[in-house]
XYZ file of N, CA and C in Angstrom:
753
model
N 0.889 -1.201 0.003
C -0.010 -0.026 -0.003
C 0.866 1.245 0.016
N 0.620 2.161 -0.946
C 1.447 3.319 -1.016
C 0.977 4.453 -0.002
N 1.733 5.527 0.060
C 1.433 6.567 1.028
C 0.095 7.294 0.656
N -0.184 7.436 -0.647
C -1.487 8.068 -1.025
C -2.657 7.239 -0.436
N -2.655 5.993 -0.574
C -3.657 5.183 -0.023
C -3.797 5.199 1.540
N -2.482 5.106 2.122
C -2.480 5.185 3.631
C -3.092 6.489 4.098
N -2.763 7.595 3.434
C -3.307 8.865 3.823
C -4.840 8.932 3.671
N -5.307 8.343 2.566
C -6.757 8.332 2.302
C -7.455 7.504 3.327
N -6.995 6.307 3.564
C -7.599 5.391 4.515
C -7.671 6.038 5.909
N -6.643 6.669 6.293
C -6.599 7.364 7.592
C -7.642 8.448 7.647
N -7.730 9.199 6.574
C -8.678 10.374 6.505
C -10.127 9.880 6.660
N -10.485 8.807 6.022
C -11.891 8.365 6.031
C -12.165 7.313 7.149
N -11.142 6.961 7.897
C -11.308 6.041 9.003
C -11.436 4.644 8.560
N -10.741 4.221 7.443
C -10.730 2.902 6.910
C -9.714 2.043 7.622
N -10.113 1.001 8.351
C -9.165 0.292 9.198
C -8.378 -0.779 8.490
N -8.844 -1.294 7.371
C -8.078 -2.290 6.654
C -6.938 -1.659 5.868
N -6.045 -2.538 5.410
C -4.881 -2.077 4.574
C -5.169 -2.332 3.102
N -6.403 -2.633 2.736
C -6.734 -2.928 1.371
C -8.251 -2.708 1.195
N -8.682 -2.765 -0.019
C -10.105 -2.704 -0.376
C -10.453 -3.766 -1.338
N -11.324 -4.730 -1.035
C -11.744 -5.709 -1.997
C -13.063 -5.212 -2.666
N -13.444 -5.991 -3.699
C -14.728 -5.640 -4.361
C -15.901 -5.715 -3.323
N -15.867 -6.745 -2.528
C -17.005 -6.907 -1.621
C -16.934 -5.826 -0.532
N -15.803 -5.180 -0.289
C -15.668 -4.088 0.636
C -16.323 -2.750 0.081
N -16.533 -2.721 -1.236
C -16.896 -1.381 -1.836
C -18.084 -0.704 -1.283
N -19.175 -1.391 -0.950
C -20.317 -0.648 -0.314
C -19.908 0.084 0.962
N -19.114 -0.607 1.876
C -18.707 0.072 3.048
C -17.682 1.177 2.723
N -16.845 0.944 1.815
C -15.766 1.929 1.417
C -16.428 3.169 0.817
N -17.355 2.958 -0.075
C -18.068 4.088 -0.758
C -18.890 4.930 0.326
N -19.438 4.282 1.326
C -20.105 4.946 2.451
C -19.100 5.792 3.218
N -17.925 5.198 3.523
C -16.928 5.903 4.247
C -16.498 7.172 3.545
N -16.333 7.075 2.174
C -15.974 8.246 1.407
C -17.046 9.270 1.373
N -18.260 8.826 1.170
C -19.450 9.739 1.095
C -19.696 10.427 2.419
N -19.515 9.761 3.546
C -19.800 10.271 4.862
C -18.636 11.317 5.246
N -17.425 11.205 4.548
C -16.325 12.085 4.923
C -16.314 13.387 4.066
N -16.627 13.230 2.795
C -16.399 14.416 1.906
C -17.760 14.934 1.469
N -18.003 16.265 1.800
C -19.196 16.832 1.326
C -19.120 17.282 -0.177
N -20.235 17.396 -0.787
C -20.411 17.970 -2.080
C -20.582 19.487 -1.880
N -19.599 20.288 -2.284
C -19.654 21.751 -1.965
C -18.826 22.486 -2.933
N -19.185 23.776 -3.140
C -18.738 24.587 -4.244
C -17.929 25.846 -3.832
N -17.397 25.878 -2.671
C -16.679 27.104 -2.249
C -15.654 27.474 -3.234
N -14.900 26.517 -3.742
C -13.783 26.818 -4.703
C -14.306 27.470 -5.976
N -15.508 27.142 -6.381
C -16.053 27.764 -7.573
C -16.300 29.275 -7.320
N -17.025 29.523 -6.225
C -17.366 30.879 -5.899
C -16.147 31.730 -5.563
N -15.101 31.118 -4.995
C -13.913 31.826 -4.709
C -12.947 31.933 -5.907
N -13.350 31.298 -7.024
C -12.555 31.280 -8.219
C -11.128 30.827 -8.013
N -11.023 29.712 -7.223
C -9.774 29.118 -6.910
C -9.200 28.504 -8.177
N -7.940 28.792 -8.465
C -7.290 28.281 -9.658
C -6.405 27.175 -9.374
N -6.873 25.865 -9.557
C -5.987 24.693 -9.268
C -6.233 23.750 -10.353
N -5.242 22.803 -10.534
C -5.329 21.735 -11.484
C -5.905 20.520 -10.749
N -6.817 19.766 -11.457
C -7.385 18.607 -10.838
C -6.514 17.393 -11.150
N -5.395 17.309 -10.430
C -4.490 16.249 -10.520
C -4.437 15.368 -9.303
N -3.824 14.270 -9.324
C -3.813 13.400 -8.184
C -3.139 14.123 -6.970
N -2.038 14.827 -7.264
C -1.305 15.493 -6.181
C -2.122 16.610 -5.650
N -2.839 17.338 -6.488
C -3.643 18.440 -5.976
C -4.851 17.962 -5.171
N -5.469 16.888 -5.620
C -6.571 16.322 -4.912
C -6.100 15.763 -3.527
N -4.924 15.144 -3.493
C -4.335 14.753 -2.259
C -4.198 15.874 -1.306
N -3.717 17.057 -1.783
C -3.571 18.152 -0.891
C -4.932 18.720 -0.455
N -5.868 18.825 -1.381
C -7.126 19.453 -0.976
C -7.987 18.520 -0.159
N -8.041 17.252 -0.422
C -8.985 16.358 0.217
C -8.400 15.590 1.363
N -7.059 15.476 1.446
C -6.541 14.748 2.537
C -5.784 15.706 3.493
N -4.933 16.584 3.040
C -4.172 17.435 3.893
C -4.887 18.680 4.324
N -5.863 19.100 3.532
C -6.639 20.285 3.904
C -8.127 19.933 4.071
N -8.927 20.896 4.399
C -10.331 20.608 4.726
C -11.225 21.122 3.578
N -11.373 20.255 2.611
C -12.275 20.569 1.473
C -13.137 19.387 1.115
N -14.286 19.711 0.526
C -15.022 18.695 -0.216
C -14.781 19.055 -1.650
N -15.869 19.023 -2.509
C -15.719 19.359 -3.829
C -16.896 19.030 -4.648
N -16.852 19.167 -5.962
C -17.830 18.834 -6.899
C -17.397 17.507 -7.577
N -18.162 17.060 -8.596
C -17.947 15.694 -9.138
C -16.526 15.499 -9.666
N -15.933 16.476 -10.265
C -14.624 16.276 -10.824
C -13.562 16.125 -9.714
N -13.808 16.802 -8.554
C -12.896 16.572 -7.407
C -13.154 15.239 -6.786
N -14.431 14.943 -6.445
C -14.710 13.780 -5.617
C -14.575 12.475 -6.373
N -15.071 12.438 -7.649
C -14.901 11.257 -8.394
C -13.552 11.142 -9.067
N -12.860 12.284 -9.242
C -11.497 12.233 -9.666
C -10.642 11.608 -8.556
N -10.910 12.007 -7.366
C -10.150 11.405 -6.228
C -10.527 9.916 -6.084
N -11.742 9.551 -6.181
C -12.147 8.131 -6.126
C -11.475 7.339 -7.188
N -11.374 7.867 -8.374
C -10.668 7.170 -9.470
C -9.221 6.858 -9.084
N -8.526 7.826 -8.579
C -7.116 7.664 -8.233
C -6.984 6.632 -7.121
N -7.856 6.701 -6.053
C -7.862 5.802 -4.951
C -8.105 4.366 -5.357
N -9.115 4.199 -6.123
C -9.506 2.801 -6.583
C -8.393 2.267 -7.485
N -7.827 3.072 -8.378
C -6.765 2.579 -9.201
C -5.538 2.172 -8.380
N -5.185 2.998 -7.406
C -4.017 2.609 -6.577
C -4.344 1.395 -5.703
N -5.645 1.152 -5.412
C -6.010 0.019 -4.639
C -6.104 -1.314 -5.441
N -5.800 -1.170 -6.748
C -5.759 -2.356 -7.600
C -6.939 -2.663 -8.492
N -7.961 -1.703 -8.465
C -9.077 -1.971 -9.338
C -8.850 -1.452 -10.741
N -9.570 -2.070 -11.641
C -9.505 -1.619 -13.075
C -10.581 -0.598 -13.311
N -10.201 0.653 -13.347
C -11.167 1.741 -13.431
C -10.812 2.677 -14.584
N -11.914 3.338 -15.102
C -11.742 4.365 -16.106
C -12.630 5.557 -15.777
N -12.113 6.754 -16.109
C -12.951 7.929 -15.966
C -13.903 8.020 -17.153
N -15.153 8.388 -16.870
C -16.184 8.663 -17.935
C -16.747 9.984 -17.685
N -17.450 10.467 -18.701
C -17.984 11.803 -18.685
C -19.480 11.751 -19.022
N -20.290 12.505 -18.237
C -21.719 12.531 -18.513
C -22.376 13.864 -18.478
N -23.660 13.896 -18.690
C -24.431 15.115 -18.671
C -25.635 14.925 -17.750
N -25.763 15.830 -16.777
C -26.839 15.709 -15.769
C -28.098 16.190 -16.484
N -29.232 15.501 -16.104
C -30.581 15.980 -16.508
C -31.225 16.792 -15.404
N -31.534 18.025 -15.678
C -32.194 18.943 -14.743
C -33.660 18.731 -14.815
N -34.134 17.806 -13.906
C -35.574 17.414 -13.969
C -36.558 18.566 -13.806
N -36.293 19.493 -12.937
C -37.246 20.590 -12.663
C -37.335 21.415 -13.924
N -36.287 21.637 -14.603
C -36.315 22.435 -15.891
C -36.677 21.564 -17.057
N -36.614 20.246 -16.899
C -36.862 19.330 -18.004
C -35.983 19.519 -19.165
N -34.697 19.641 -18.847
C -33.695 19.825 -19.875
C -32.319 19.347 -19.354
N -31.432 19.130 -20.382
C -30.094 18.758 -20.014
C -29.333 19.945 -19.445
N -28.549 19.671 -18.446
C -27.719 20.703 -17.865
C -26.488 20.845 -18.769
N -25.455 21.514 -18.302
C -24.288 21.818 -19.047
C -23.606 20.547 -19.556
N -23.494 20.440 -20.871
C -23.044 19.166 -21.471
C -21.661 18.697 -21.022
N -21.560 17.448 -20.634
C -20.265 16.873 -20.394
C -19.554 17.290 -19.156
N -20.309 17.766 -18.186
C -19.685 18.297 -16.914
C -19.867 17.367 -15.721
N -20.281 16.150 -15.937
C -20.318 15.229 -14.765
C -19.299 14.102 -14.974
N -18.435 14.005 -14.014
C -17.426 12.954 -13.974
C -17.918 11.740 -13.154
N -17.672 10.604 -13.622
C -17.975 9.342 -12.858
C -16.921 8.296 -13.156
N -17.032 7.145 -12.527
C -15.992 6.109 -12.616
C -16.628 4.823 -13.082
N -16.052 4.225 -14.105
C -16.420 2.935 -14.603
C -15.451 1.918 -14.056
N -16.050 0.895 -13.363
C -15.207 -0.114 -12.710
C -15.493 -1.451 -13.279
N -14.443 -2.178 -13.744
C -14.616 -3.579 -14.217
C -14.049 -4.520 -13.168
N -14.831 -5.536 -12.911
C -14.486 -6.554 -11.981
C -14.903 -7.936 -12.501
N -14.556 -9.020 -11.781
C -14.857 -10.343 -12.228
C -16.407 -10.515 -12.376
N -17.134 -9.832 -11.515
C -18.567 -10.047 -11.507
C -19.249 -9.168 -12.548
N -18.533 -8.296 -13.210
C -19.153 -7.422 -14.232
C -18.639 -6.028 -14.241
N -19.361 -5.111 -14.980
C -18.975 -3.733 -15.056
C -19.932 -2.896 -14.276
N -19.438 -1.811 -13.699
C -20.258 -0.948 -12.723
C -19.897 0.499 -12.942
N -20.837 1.316 -12.504
C -20.561 2.729 -12.274
C -20.437 2.968 -10.770
N -19.409 3.686 -10.383
C -19.294 4.099 -8.985
C -19.225 5.628 -8.969
N -19.895 6.262 -7.981
C -20.053 7.741 -8.006
C -20.212 8.195 -6.562
N -19.359 9.070 -6.138
C -19.576 9.724 -4.783
C -19.663 11.275 -5.027
N -19.890 11.639 -6.278
C -19.921 13.096 -6.572
C -21.160 13.597 -7.214
N -22.318 13.010 -6.899
C -23.640 13.415 -7.433
C -24.500 13.970 -6.379
N -23.961 14.936 -5.635
C -24.759 15.506 -4.510
C -25.068 14.461 -3.455
N -26.315 14.409 -3.053
C -26.702 13.373 -2.146
C -27.349 12.194 -2.846
N -27.335 12.222 -4.209
C -27.985 11.174 -4.991
C -26.978 10.028 -5.181
N -26.668 9.347 -4.143
C -25.616 8.349 -4.153
C -26.190 6.979 -3.846
N -25.798 6.013 -4.719
C -26.173 4.589 -4.495
C -25.409 3.963 -3.314
N -24.236 4.375 -3.047
C -23.379 3.956 -1.933
C -22.872 2.491 -2.220
N -22.936 2.065 -3.450
C -22.413 0.782 -3.877
C -22.300 0.814 -5.373
N -21.489 -0.086 -5.951
C -21.396 -0.131 -7.420
C -22.741 -0.414 -8.089
N -23.008 0.337 -9.155
C -24.271 0.161 -9.857
C -23.984 -0.620 -11.115
N -24.573 -1.872 -11.233
C -24.255 -2.723 -12.420
C -24.667 -2.114 -13.797
N -23.722 -2.220 -14.756
C -24.115 -1.742 -16.115
C -25.163 -2.760 -16.739
N -25.289 -3.935 -16.155
C -26.207 -4.951 -16.720
C -27.665 -4.644 -16.366
N -27.890 -3.564 -15.523
C -29.303 -3.088 -15.359
C -29.924 -3.463 -14.072
N -29.331 -4.247 -13.173
C -29.954 -4.564 -11.915
C -30.077 -3.325 -11.041
N -31.084 -3.319 -10.193
C -31.344 -2.181 -9.325
C -30.606 -2.304 -8.002
N -30.016 -1.297 -7.519
C -29.443 -1.234 -6.212
C -30.137 -0.145 -5.372
N -30.121 -0.369 -4.062
C -30.947 0.419 -3.147
C -29.987 1.141 -2.159
N -30.247 2.371 -1.870
C -29.558 3.112 -0.804
C -30.629 3.831 -0.002
N -30.260 4.419 1.134
C -31.242 5.200 1.881
C -31.866 6.351 1.064
N -31.184 6.773 0.048
C -31.695 7.862 -0.827
C -32.764 7.404 -1.769
N -32.673 6.115 -2.217
C -33.659 5.574 -3.200
C -33.008 4.409 -3.968
N -33.666 4.173 -5.082
C -33.169 3.039 -5.982
C -32.438 3.613 -7.234
N -31.441 2.861 -7.691
C -30.621 3.300 -8.786
C -30.400 2.159 -9.766
N -30.449 2.390 -11.030
C -30.097 1.414 -12.005
C -29.566 2.143 -13.293
N -28.903 1.348 -14.129
C -28.335 1.857 -15.426
C -29.208 1.256 -16.545
N -29.549 2.108 -17.525
C -30.279 1.690 -18.691
C -29.485 1.980 -19.900
N -29.321 1.062 -20.781
C -28.667 1.307 -22.072
C -29.670 1.939 -22.956
N -29.548 3.210 -23.261
C -30.495 3.931 -24.132
C -29.772 5.108 -24.759
N -29.852 5.165 -26.054
C -29.170 6.271 -26.746
C -30.001 7.575 -26.636
N -29.289 8.659 -26.305
C -29.848 10.012 -26.243
C -28.852 10.888 -26.919
N -29.151 12.136 -27.034
C -28.284 13.108 -27.628
C -27.001 13.359 -26.729
N -27.107 12.826 -25.509
C -26.027 13.059 -24.519
C -25.226 11.746 -24.208
N -25.600 10.663 -24.858
C -24.839 9.443 -24.503
C -25.552 8.185 -24.925
N -24.931 7.077 -24.445
C -25.427 5.740 -24.768
C -26.147 5.083 -23.640
N -25.965 5.558 -22.420
C -26.544 5.020 -21.216
C -27.125 6.056 -20.343
N -28.044 5.656 -19.469
C -28.655 6.564 -18.482
C -28.539 5.971 -17.061
N -28.193 6.888 -16.153
C -28.353 6.523 -14.728
C -29.711 6.972 -14.329
N -30.533 6.038 -13.844
C -31.907 6.264 -13.440
C -31.964 6.207 -11.907
N -32.840 7.069 -11.377
C -33.077 7.106 -9.918
C -34.540 7.104 -9.608
N -34.936 6.389 -8.540
C -36.339 6.409 -8.053
C -36.244 6.765 -6.571
N -36.544 7.995 -6.249
C -36.471 8.448 -4.855
C -37.889 8.556 -4.241
N -38.793 7.704 -4.797
C -40.140 7.704 -4.209
C -41.188 8.240 -5.074
N -40.780 8.816 -6.319
C -41.725 9.472 -7.245
C -41.559 8.835 -8.608
N -41.085 7.582 -8.704
C -40.917 6.941 -10.006
C -39.526 7.229 -10.545
N -39.224 6.406 -11.549
C -37.853 6.498 -12.152
C -37.664 7.770 -12.947
N -36.554 8.461 -12.663
C -36.211 9.698 -13.321
C -34.750 9.668 -13.717
N -34.446 10.435 -14.793
C -33.056 10.402 -15.276
C -32.151 11.234 -14.289
N -31.039 10.649 -13.898
C -30.025 11.395 -13.156
C -28.975 12.038 -14.174
N -28.425 11.236 -14.957
C -27.518 11.731 -15.983
C -27.346 10.686 -17.150
N -26.934 11.174 -18.243
C -26.576 10.362 -19.444
C -25.082 10.314 -19.493
N -24.581 9.226 -20.084
C -23.166 9.078 -20.233
C -22.820 8.109 -21.334
N -21.556 8.126 -21.706
C -21.014 7.092 -22.636
C -19.887 6.356 -21.886
N -19.490 5.224 -22.481
C -18.472 4.420 -21.894
C -17.120 4.706 -22.470
N -16.994 5.839 -23.168
C -15.742 6.248 -23.708
C -14.756 6.665 -22.548
N -13.599 5.990 -22.509
C -12.676 6.355 -21.423
C -12.130 7.802 -21.626
N -12.100 8.516 -20.611
C -11.643 9.926 -20.650
C -10.297 10.037 -19.979
N -9.478 10.963 -20.538
C -8.182 11.172 -19.875
C -8.396 12.053 -18.621
N -7.588 11.770 -17.605
C -7.728 12.585 -16.402
C -7.656 14.076 -16.629
N -6.992 14.477 -17.673
C -6.987 15.899 -17.992
C -8.412 16.513 -18.255
N -9.316 15.604 -18.615
C -10.717 16.100 -18.841
C -11.279 16.701 -17.527
N -10.836 16.251 -16.404
C -11.299 16.793 -15.140
C -11.123 18.290 -15.108
N -10.041 18.799 -15.610
C -9.739 20.224 -15.660
C -10.726 20.924 -16.617
N -11.074 20.265 -17.724
C -12.099 20.840 -18.636
C -13.381 21.018 -17.939
N -13.821 20.001 -17.212
C -15.107 20.059 -16.512
C -15.045 21.182 -15.455
N -14.001 21.244 -14.702
C -13.840 22.298 -13.705
C -13.915 23.687 -14.271
N -13.228 23.880 -15.471
C -13.222 25.251 -16.091
C -14.591 25.634 -16.522
N -15.358 24.632 -17.097
C -16.672 24.943 -17.499
C -17.634 25.296 -16.373
N -17.509 24.537 -15.320
C -18.337 24.752 -14.084
C -18.009 26.109 -13.461
N -16.769 26.480 -13.485
C -16.363 27.723 -12.874
C -16.808 28.932 -13.729
N -16.868 28.799 -15.075
C -16.949 29.993 -15.842
C -18.235 30.086 -16.776
N -18.837 28.962 -17.070
C -19.979 29.009 -17.965
C -21.215 29.596 -17.395
N -21.939 30.404 -18.225
C -23.149 31.037 -17.669
C -24.249 30.038 -17.335
N -24.213 28.842 -17.967
C -25.213 27.857 -17.667
C -24.828 26.929 -16.498
N -23.665 27.168 -15.897
C -23.247 26.382 -14.763
C -24.206 26.564 -13.577
N -24.715 25.482 -13.012
C -25.566 25.640 -11.812
C -24.799 25.932 -10.490
N -23.503 25.843 -10.587
C -22.645 25.943 -9.346
C -21.801 27.157 -9.149
N -21.964 28.130 -10.079
C -21.164 29.319 -9.888
C -22.016 30.582 -9.546
N -23.226 30.305 -9.014
C -24.137 31.391 -8.705
C -24.171 31.693 -7.147
N -24.261 30.678 -6.399
C -24.345 30.811 -4.911
C -23.811 29.518 -4.203
N -23.475 29.754 -2.981
C -22.862 28.653 -2.162
C -23.826 27.531 -1.906
N -23.303 26.282 -1.844
C -24.106 25.162 -1.530
C -23.267 24.087 -0.972
N -23.898 23.217 -0.127
C -23.144 22.032 0.436
C -24.219 21.015 0.699
N -23.812 19.723 0.519
C -24.713 18.628 0.916
C -23.815 17.401 1.268
N -24.342 16.599 2.160
C -23.580 15.352 2.472
C -24.568 14.354 3.088
N -24.364 13.104 2.704
C -25.029 12.023 3.363
C -24.374 11.713 4.786
N -25.125 11.255 5.720
C -24.620 10.869 7.016
C -25.096 9.407 7.392
N -24.550 8.793 8.307
C -25.071 7.509 8.698
C -26.557 7.547 9.081
N -27.033 8.712 9.512
C -28.388 8.872 10.004
C -29.325 9.606 9.039
N -28.803 10.130 7.943
C -29.672 10.856 7.075
C -28.851 11.690 6.046
N -29.181 13.007 6.022
C -28.443 13.879 5.112
C -28.487 15.290 5.628
N -27.590 16.133 5.110
C -27.552 17.532 5.403
C -27.470 18.317 4.112
N -28.202 19.422 4.014
C -28.123 20.284 2.822
C -28.076 21.696 3.329
N -27.224 22.501 2.674
C -27.063 23.902 3.079
C -26.825 24.807 1.848
N -27.560 25.979 1.875
C -27.318 27.060 0.978
C -26.756 28.237 1.784
N -26.612 29.361 1.107
C -26.187 30.547 1.887
C -27.316 31.188 2.646
N -28.502 30.523 2.657
C -29.666 31.111 3.383
C -30.331 30.146 4.326
N -30.117 28.829 4.064
C -30.815 27.790 4.879
C -29.921 26.601 5.109
N -30.159 25.965 6.267
C -29.382 24.752 6.662
C -30.454 23.712 7.095
N -30.522 22.552 6.372
C -31.556 21.576 6.696
C -30.858 20.258 7.043
N -31.316 19.632 8.147
C -30.831 18.316 8.544
C -32.013 17.347 8.462
N -31.839 16.253 7.771
C -32.833 15.131 7.771
C -32.204 13.937 8.445
N -32.896 13.399 9.442
C -32.399 12.239 10.176
C -33.444 11.088 10.201
N -32.979 9.905 9.907
C -33.818 8.693 9.976
C -35.186 8.780 9.270
N -35.090 9.425 8.035
C -36.292 9.466 7.311
C -37.365 10.434 7.691
N -37.077 11.194 8.817
C -38.091 12.125 9.363
C -38.059 13.425 8.562
N -39.013 14.308 9.045
C -39.069 15.647 8.422
C -37.767 16.440 8.702
N -37.392 17.210 7.683
C -36.166 17.975 7.826
C -36.296 19.072 8.803
N -35.192 19.353 9.570
C -35.163 20.457 10.506
C -34.513 21.627 9.768
N -35.188 22.598 9.331
C -34.689 23.668 8.507
C -34.564 24.954 9.321
N -33.360 25.574 9.246
C -33.112 26.791 9.934
C -32.535 27.792 9.049
N -32.893 29.042 9.227
C -32.312 30.180 8.459
C -30.894 30.456 8.921
N -30.030 30.852 7.968
C -28.672 31.247 8.276
C -28.417 32.488 7.472
N -27.441 33.246 7.945
C -26.877 34.369 7.164
C -25.749 33.865 6.239
N -25.585 34.479 5.148
C -24.454 34.057 4.234
C -23.102 34.030 4.917
N -22.958 34.914 5.904
C -21.680 34.925 6.647
C -21.430 33.752 7.558
N -22.512 32.922 7.820
C -22.440 31.803 8.670
C -22.023 30.532 7.883
N -22.060 30.590 6.602
C -21.874 29.353 5.743
C -20.578 28.695 6.053
N -19.523 29.407 6.017
C -18.196 28.787 6.274
C -18.081 28.150 7.603
N -18.559 28.763 8.648
C -18.456 28.223 9.962
C -19.264 26.926 10.088
N -20.462 26.936 9.500
C -21.365 25.719 9.609
C -20.747 24.636 8.766
N -20.243 25.003 7.610
C -19.600 23.918 6.843
C -18.456 23.249 7.556
N -17.637 24.066 8.216
C -16.528 23.438 8.976
C -17.004 22.653 10.171
N -18.099 23.095 10.757
C -18.579 22.440 11.971
C -19.299 21.195 11.633
N -20.154 21.210 10.700
C -21.051 20.068 10.423
C -20.690 19.159 9.250
N -20.002 19.699 8.269
C -19.737 18.914 7.038
C -18.289 18.404 6.917
N -17.366 19.114 7.535
C -15.990 18.748 7.410
C -15.370 18.206 8.656
């Protein structure tokens, strides 16, 4: 085990010195419970390269979460160093409320190949996380958030769809192709998210994270905690409180 993995395992509280395929549900939970989905770097216009070394600095040595290119980029490097056969892929999120595709090609995810088949793994889709590998063969997996499955269907944005059912029927999460992407594509995604007028993440602060008991969601105006499937406890906050609450509750 190299130092990168040692540092990662220590950060997320992983007690083993390896990760097997059967460990992945617990390992993905540990990652999701440790790292929030948050966009401070976008609003602050932080200029950094999405490389293995930079992700090590931001996610292990410093106190950051990130967006999909940070979190799934990090997951890609961790799983690769842990001995898994993984590839980076690129997708496009479907904005259900607007009933349209979001900014094209700005979702990063990881394609994992194992003896039992091929899967998508993702810790960077907000709180919409399966918390285990999702089979490309179409079987449904269940998490506290809802049900997830992959459907092979051609759209203008790809060859496959990630579908989610969070209690209101199956909906599109994102479309993707299985074309392997170079890690340098993570920078392209970051640059688009930082600068494009259609980016949903460069307008106002946000953070979300799953927890063992539920989930937390925060904007620069509200902070909501959901526990054990109950009603959310929503409180008003001032924009100046965002950083403090992020550090206290999310990091």
